[in-house]
Structures are given as C-alpha cells and as structure tokens.
Amino acid sequence: MTIRELYDALEARIPPSLSCPWDNDGLAVCPDPDAPVRGVLIALDPTEDAVEHAIAMGCNVLITHHPLLFHGIKAVDGEDTASRKVIRLISSGVSAMSFHTRLDAAEGGVNDTLAALLGLEDCTPFGTDDNPAKAPLGRVGNLPEAMPLEAFIDNVKTALDVPAVQYADAGRPVHRVAVLGGAGEDDIAAAIAAGADTYVTGEARHHFLCDAPYMGINLVAAGHHHTECFPVCARLAALVGELCYTPVYTMNNTRLGIR
C-alpha cells in the first residue's frame, strides 16, 4: 500500500466532511505519495519528538490527532518548531497526516471511545449547532446506575489514568453524562440541553468551572491529553491495522504532566 492509498483509505473511513470549518487536518506533508508504507507511528501531537521518533523507528508515515500546521506558516527556515518539523519530515521522506475534529465526530471515534471508557450506555451525539452540516463532536449517555460525584471522579481518574482532575460540584448525583475530549468548555450549554447532569471534557477555564454549578451541571476537566491520547491512538492504530500490513507503533509523546 502506498502512502496516498493509505491516506485515501483512512479518509474514506474518517471523511473530511465531518471536520469543523476552522480545522486544518488532513495530509500536511507528503514527500512521495507513491512510496510504499514502511511503518506508521501514531501519536496525539505532531511534536518534534514525534517526528524524530518516527524517523528512528524507520516509519515513513506519522499520523496524529492534532494537525501539524494548525496555524499559518510564513516561512520554512527552521527558525520555529513548525518549519523545523516540515524540513525534517521532507528531508527524511516522512509523510504527516492528521485526523482531528473529524475523528472526534466519527462513529467509533474519539468521543465514542471516551464514552465507552467511562462506562456510558445508549450514547447519542450532542454538540453546539455552529455548523449544521457537520456532525456533533460530543457524546451523551447514561451510567447503569447513578453515583455520587466523588465516586464518578475516581472512576474517571482510573479509566483515563490521570492523577488529578479539576471539577465543579453542582450537588447532583451522576447519571446522565456528556463527554467531549480536549477543549470542550464551549459546549457546556449543549450538554445541559442534552439532559446531562455531568459534563466531562479535557479543559475548562476558571470562570466556566465557577459558573457550572449555578447552571445546574457538574463539570469535570480531566486534561486535554488524558481525554484524547488513548482514544485517539487506539482508534487510529486499529484502523491502520485493518488497512495495511505494516508495523504500527503508538507514542505517548507529551511532556506535560499533573502531580
């Protein structure tokens, strides 16, 4: 299978029609689309560490959730991290592709996986109606039985392997839960509209945490990395494994942490 064939096959499973209009995922760097796939490294972020690890592992494809070129690049001169990565990828014959909000929205994608990790049942999509042509990113579902917020937070920490979370307590037991990995603070109102008593996302600014209890919803911010890394890498690794017979590696490449 060539690099172009792999990308086309993944795009058929995770179509760009699901991406938010502000997103910039897709095939960002491709020195030789007709080259056979020799190995694939999958990571949450296209960091310089991830680029170097792909090269060291003999992979000529780097697949990530977050885009390589999210913001505009004005020069490819090695003076900033974005241009250094582009130079290194091209000079090493490594292609870089990403599946961002389209993988959030896709059936069986990031948020379906996140919901399953937290034990939610009967899940349906939810999200803001900022682009009616796109599928909602989040998922909302029910726990088999209601539980206190403290017990639910313990479950979140265990399921996502996160040592600590931020939370806001609305004084409600947890039963109907909305989830949206990553930066989902803008969808709190949509979670409430979907009937959720609790909302789990990656990150939320201070005033969102302060306001949530007065809006009648528990809010759990479990970390951008922790709500996305395993769901992203597991899903992409499974897809690539179904599509081509090539070594597939995953990498937890963050230098961020919580103590």
CSV table of C-alpha atoms in Angstrom, one decimal:
chain,number,residue,atom,x,y,z
A,1,MET,CA,0.0,0.0,0.0
A,2,THR,CA,1.3,3.4,-0.9
A,3,ILE,CA,1.1,6.5,1.3
A,4,ARG,CA,-1.5,8.0,-0.9
A,5,GLU,CA,-3.6,4.8,-0.8
A,6,LEU,CA,-3.4,4.7,3.0
A,7,TYR,CA,-4.5,8.3,3.3
A,8,ASP,CA,-7.4,7.8,0.9
A,9,ALA,CA,-8.5,4.7,2.7
A,10,LEU,CA,-8.4,6.5,6.1
A,11,GLU,CA,-10.2,9.5,4.6
A,12,ALA,CA,-12.9,7.2,3.4
A,13,ARG,CA,-13.4,5.9,7.0
A,14,ILE,CA,-13.0,9.4,8.6
A,15,PRO,CA,-14.3,11.8,6.0
A,16,PRO,CA,-13.2,15.5,5.9
A,17,SER,CA,-16.9,16.4,5.7
A,18,LEU,CA,-17.0,15.8,9.5
A,19,SER,CA,-14.3,18.3,10.2
A,20,CYS,CA,-15.1,21.7,11.7
A,21,PRO,CA,-14.7,24.6,9.3
A,22,TRP,CA,-11.8,26.1,11.3
A,23,ASP,CA,-9.8,22.9,11.3
A,24,ASN,CA,-6.7,22.1,9.3
A,25,ASP,CA,-6.3,18.4,9.5
A,26,GLY,CA,-5.5,16.1,6.6
A,27,LEU,CA,-2.4,15.3,4.6
A,28,ALA,CA,0.0,18.1,5.6
A,29,VAL,CA,3.4,16.8,4.3
A,30,CYS,CA,3.9,14.1,1.7
A,31,PRO,CA,7.4,14.0,0.0
A,32,ASP,CA,6.4,11.0,-2.1
A,33,PRO,CA,2.7,9.9,-2.2
A,34,ASP,CA,3.6,6.8,-4.3
A,35,ALA,CA,6.2,5.4,-1.8
A,36,PRO,CA,5.2,2.1,-0.1
A,37,VAL,CA,4.2,2.5,3.6
A,38,ARG,CA,7.2,1.1,5.6
A,39,GLY,CA,5.9,1.8,9.0
A,40,VAL,CA,3.4,4.1,10.8
A,41,LEU,CA,3.8,6.0,14.1
A,42,ILE,CA,0.7,7.2,15.8
A,43,ALA,CA,0.7,10.0,18.4
A,44,LEU,CA,-1.7,12.6,19.8
A,45,ASP,CA,0.6,15.5,18.8
A,46,PRO,CA,3.0,16.1,15.9
A,47,THR,CA,5.8,17.3,18.2
A,48,GLU,CA,9.4,17.4,17.2
A,49,ASP,CA,9.9,14.4,19.5
A,50,ALA,CA,7.3,12.5,17.5
A,51,VAL,CA,9.0,13.4,14.2
A,52,GLU,CA,12.3,12.2,15.4
A,53,HIS,CA,10.8,9.0,16.9
A,54,ALA,CA,9.1,8.2,13.6
A,55,ILE,CA,12.5,8.6,11.8
A,56,ALA,CA,14.3,6.5,14.4
A,57,MET,CA,11.7,3.7,14.1
A,58,GLY,CA,12.0,3.6,10.4
A,59,CYS,CA,8.5,4.8,9.8
A,60,ASN,CA,7.7,6.9,6.8
A,61,VAL,CA,4.2,7.9,8.0
A,62,LEU,CA,3.3,9.9,11.1
A,63,ILE,CA,-0.4,10.0,11.9
A,64,THR,CA,-1.6,12.4,14.7
A,65,HIS,CA,-4.8,13.8,16.0
A,66,HIS,CA,-3.8,17.4,16.2
A,67,PRO,CA,-2.7,19.0,12.9
A,68,LEU,CA,0.9,19.6,12.0
A,69,LEU,CA,0.1,23.0,10.6
A,70,PHE,CA,-2.8,24.3,12.6
A,71,HIS,CA,-1.9,28.0,12.1
A,72,GLY,CA,-0.4,29.6,9.1
A,73,ILE,CA,3.3,29.1,8.4
A,74,LYS,CA,5.0,32.1,6.8
A,75,ALA,CA,8.5,30.7,6.2
A,76,VAL,CA,10.2,27.3,6.1
A,77,ASP,CA,13.5,28.4,7.5
A,78,GLY,CA,14.0,26.3,10.6
A,79,GLU,CA,13.5,29.3,12.9
A,80,ASP,CA,10.4,27.9,14.6
A,81,THR,CA,9.1,24.5,15.6
A,82,ALA,CA,6.6,24.2,12.7
A,83,SER,CA,9.1,24.9,10.0
A,84,ARG,CA,11.7,22.7,11.6
A,85,LYS,CA,9.3,19.8,11.6
A,86,VAL,CA,8.4,20.4,7.9
A,87,ILE,CA,12.1,20.4,6.9
A,88,ARG,CA,12.9,17.3,8.9
A,89,LEU,CA,9.9,15.4,7.6
A,90,ILE,CA,10.6,16.2,3.9
A,91,SER,CA,14.3,15.6,4.2
A,92,SER,CA,13.7,12.2,5.8
A,93,GLY,CA,10.9,11.1,3.4
A,94,VAL,CA,8.3,11.0,6.1
A,95,SER,CA,4.7,12.0,5.4
A,96,ALA,CA,2.5,13.5,8.1
A,97,MET,CA,-1.3,13.3,8.3
A,98,SER,CA,-3.8,14.1,11.0
A,99,PHE,CA,-7.5,13.4,11.7
A,100,HIS,CA,-8.7,16.0,14.2
A,101,THR,CA,-12.3,17.1,14.6
A,102,ARG,CA,-13.4,14.6,12.0
A,103,LEU,CA,-12.2,11.8,14.3
A,104,ASP,CA,-13.9,13.4,17.3
A,105,ALA,CA,-17.2,13.3,15.4
A,106,ALA,CA,-16.8,10.0,13.6
A,107,GLU,CA,-18.8,6.9,14.7
A,108,GLY,CA,-16.4,4.8,16.8
A,109,GLY,CA,-14.0,7.8,17.1
A,110,VAL,CA,-12.5,9.7,20.0
A,111,ASN,CA,-15.7,10.5,21.9
A,112,ASP,CA,-17.4,7.2,21.4
A,113,THR,CA,-14.2,5.6,22.8
A,114,LEU,CA,-14.1,8.0,25.7
A,115,ALA,CA,-17.7,7.4,26.5
A,116,ALA,CA,-17.1,3.6,26.5
A,117,LEU,CA,-14.1,4.0,28.8
A,118,LEU,CA,-16.3,5.8,31.3
A,119,GLY,CA,-19.0,3.1,31.1
A,120,LEU,CA,-21.7,5.1,29.4
A,121,GLU,CA,-24.6,3.3,27.7
A,122,ASP,CA,-27.1,4.3,25.0
A,123,CYS,CA,-24.9,7.1,23.7
A,124,THR,CA,-26.0,9.7,21.2
A,125,PRO,CA,-24.2,12.7,19.6
A,126,PHE,CA,-24.5,16.2,21.1
A,127,GLY,CA,-22.9,19.5,20.4
A,128,THR,CA,-23.2,23.1,19.5
A,129,ASP,CA,-25.1,23.9,16.3
A,130,ASP,CA,-22.3,26.2,15.0
A,131,ASN,CA,-22.3,24.3,11.7
A,132,PRO,CA,-25.4,22.3,10.9
A,133,ALA,CA,-23.7,20.5,8.0
A,134,LYS,CA,-21.2,18.9,10.4
A,135,ALA,CA,-21.8,16.0,12.8
A,136,PRO,CA,-21.8,17.0,16.5
A,137,LEU,CA,-18.5,16.1,18.2
A,138,GLY,CA,-19.6,15.1,21.7
A,139,ARG,CA,-21.5,12.1,23.1
A,140,VAL,CA,-24.1,11.9,25.9
A,141,GLY,CA,-25.2,8.7,27.6
A,142,ASN,CA,-26.2,7.1,30.9
A,143,LEU,CA,-24.4,5.2,33.6
A,144,PRO,CA,-26.0,1.9,34.5
A,145,GLU,CA,-26.7,3.4,38.0
A,146,ALA,CA,-26.4,6.8,39.4
A,147,MET,CA,-23.4,7.5,41.7
A,148,PRO,CA,-22.0,10.4,43.8
A,149,LEU,CA,-19.8,12.8,42.0
A,150,GLU,CA,-16.8,11.8,44.2
A,151,ALA,CA,-17.1,8.1,43.1
A,152,PHE,CA,-17.5,9.1,39.5
A,153,ILE,CA,-14.4,11.2,39.6
A,154,ASP,CA,-12.5,8.3,41.0
A,155,ASN,CA,-13.7,6.2,38.0
A,156,VAL,CA,-12.6,8.9,35.6
A,157,LYS,CA,-9.1,9.1,37.1
A,158,THR,CA,-8.8,5.3,36.9
A,159,ALA,CA,-10.2,5.0,33.3
A,160,LEU,CA,-8.1,7.7,31.9
A,161,ASP,CA,-5.0,7.1,34.0
A,162,VAL,CA,-5.0,10.7,35.2
A,163,PRO,CA,-3.7,11.5,38.7
A,164,ALA,CA,-5.9,14.6,39.3
A,165,VAL,CA,-8.8,16.4,37.7
A,166,GLN,CA,-10.5,19.8,38.2
A,167,TYR,CA,-14.1,19.7,39.0
A,168,ALA,CA,-17.1,21.8,39.9
A,169,ASP,CA,-19.9,20.2,42.1
A,170,ALA,CA,-23.5,21.2,41.3
A,171,GLY,CA,-24.7,18.9,44.1
A,172,ARG,CA,-26.2,16.4,41.8
A,173,PRO,CA,-25.7,12.6,41.5
A,174,VAL,CA,-24.1,11.5,38.3
A,175,HIS,CA,-26.3,9.5,35.9
A,176,ARG,CA,-26.5,11.2,32.5
A,177,VAL,CA,-23.0,12.2,31.4
A,178,ALA,CA,-21.9,14.2,28.4
A,179,VAL,CA,-18.3,13.8,27.1
A,180,LEU,CA,-16.1,15.8,24.8
A,181,GLY,CA,-12.4,15.2,24.8
A,182,GLY,CA,-10.0,18.1,24.5
A,183,ALA,CA,-11.1,21.7,24.8
A,184,GLY,CA,-14.9,21.4,25.2
A,185,GLU,CA,-15.8,24.2,27.5
A,186,ASP,CA,-17.9,25.9,24.8
A,187,ASP,CA,-20.3,23.0,24.7
A,188,ILE,CA,-21.5,23.2,28.4
A,189,ALA,CA,-24.8,24.7,27.4
A,190,ALA,CA,-25.3,22.0,24.7
A,191,ALA,CA,-24.5,19.3,27.4
A,192,ILE,CA,-27.2,20.8,29.6
A,193,ALA,CA,-29.6,20.9,26.6
A,194,ALA,CA,-28.9,17.2,26.1
A,195,GLY,CA,-30.1,16.5,29.6
A,196,ALA,CA,-26.7,15.8,31.2
A,197,ASP,CA,-26.2,16.3,34.9
A,198,THR,CA,-22.4,15.9,34.5
A,199,TYR,CA,-20.0,17.0,31.7
A,200,VAL,CA,-16.6,15.6,31.2
A,201,THR,CA,-14.1,17.4,29.0
A,202,GLY,CA,-10.4,17.9,28.8
A,203,GLU,CA,-10.0,21.5,29.8
A,204,ALA,CA,-12.2,24.4,31.1
A,205,ARG,CA,-11.2,27.9,32.1
A,206,HIS,CA,-11.7,29.1,35.6
A,207,HIS,CA,-14.9,31.0,35.0
A,208,PHE,CA,-16.6,28.0,33.3
A,209,LEU,CA,-15.8,25.9,36.4
A,210,CYS,CA,-17.1,28.7,38.7
A,211,ASP,CA,-20.4,29.0,36.7
A,212,ALA,CA,-21.2,25.4,36.0
A,213,PRO,CA,-22.8,24.6,39.5
A,214,TYR,CA,-25.1,27.6,39.0
A,215,MET,CA,-26.0,26.3,35.6
A,216,GLY,CA,-27.0,23.0,37.3
A,217,ILE,CA,-24.3,20.8,35.9
A,218,ASN,CA,-21.3,19.0,37.4
A,219,LEU,CA,-18.2,19.7,35.4
A,220,VAL,CA,-15.1,17.5,35.3
A,221,ALA,CA,-12.0,18.8,33.4
A,222,ALA,CA,-9.7,15.7,33.2
A,223,GLY,CA,-7.0,17.1,31.0
A,224,HIS,CA,-6.8,17.7,27.2
A,225,HIS,CA,-4.1,15.0,26.8
A,226,HIS,CA,-5.8,12.4,29.1
A,227,THR,CA,-9.2,12.7,27.4
A,228,GLU,CA,-7.8,12.2,24.0
A,229,CYS,CA,-4.5,10.3,23.9
A,230,PHE,CA,-5.6,6.7,24.4
A,231,PRO,CA,-8.9,7.1,22.5
A,232,VAL,CA,-7.1,8.6,19.5
A,233,CYS,CA,-4.1,6.3,19.4
A,234,ALA,CA,-6.2,3.1,20.0
A,235,ARG,CA,-8.7,4.0,17.2
A,236,LEU,CA,-6.1,5.1,14.7
A,237,ALA,CA,-3.9,2.1,15.4
A,238,ALA,CA,-6.9,-0.2,14.9
A,239,LEU,CA,-7.9,1.4,11.6
A,240,VAL,CA,-4.3,1.3,10.2
A,241,GLY,CA,-4.0,-2.3,11.2
A,242,GLU,CA,-7.2,-3.2,9.3
A,243,LEU,CA,-6.0,-1.4,6.2
A,244,CYS,CA,-2.4,-2.4,5.6
A,245,TYR,CA,0.1,-4.9,6.7
A,246,THR,CA,2.9,-2.7,8.1
A,247,PRO,CA,4.5,-2.1,11.5
A,248,VAL,CA,2.3,0.3,13.6
A,249,TYR,CA,3.6,2.0,16.7
A,250,THR,CA,2.0,4.4,19.1
A,251,MET,CA,3.7,7.0,21.2
A,252,ASN,CA,2.7,8.9,24.3
A,253,ASN,CA,4.7,12.0,23.4
A,254,THR,CA,3.6,14.7,25.8
A,255,ARG,CA,6.0,16.5,28.1
A,256,LEU,CA,3.1,17.8,30.1
A,257,GLY,CA,2.1,16.4,33.5
A,258,ILE,CA,-0.1,16.7,36.6
A,259,ARG,CA,1.3,16.0,40.0
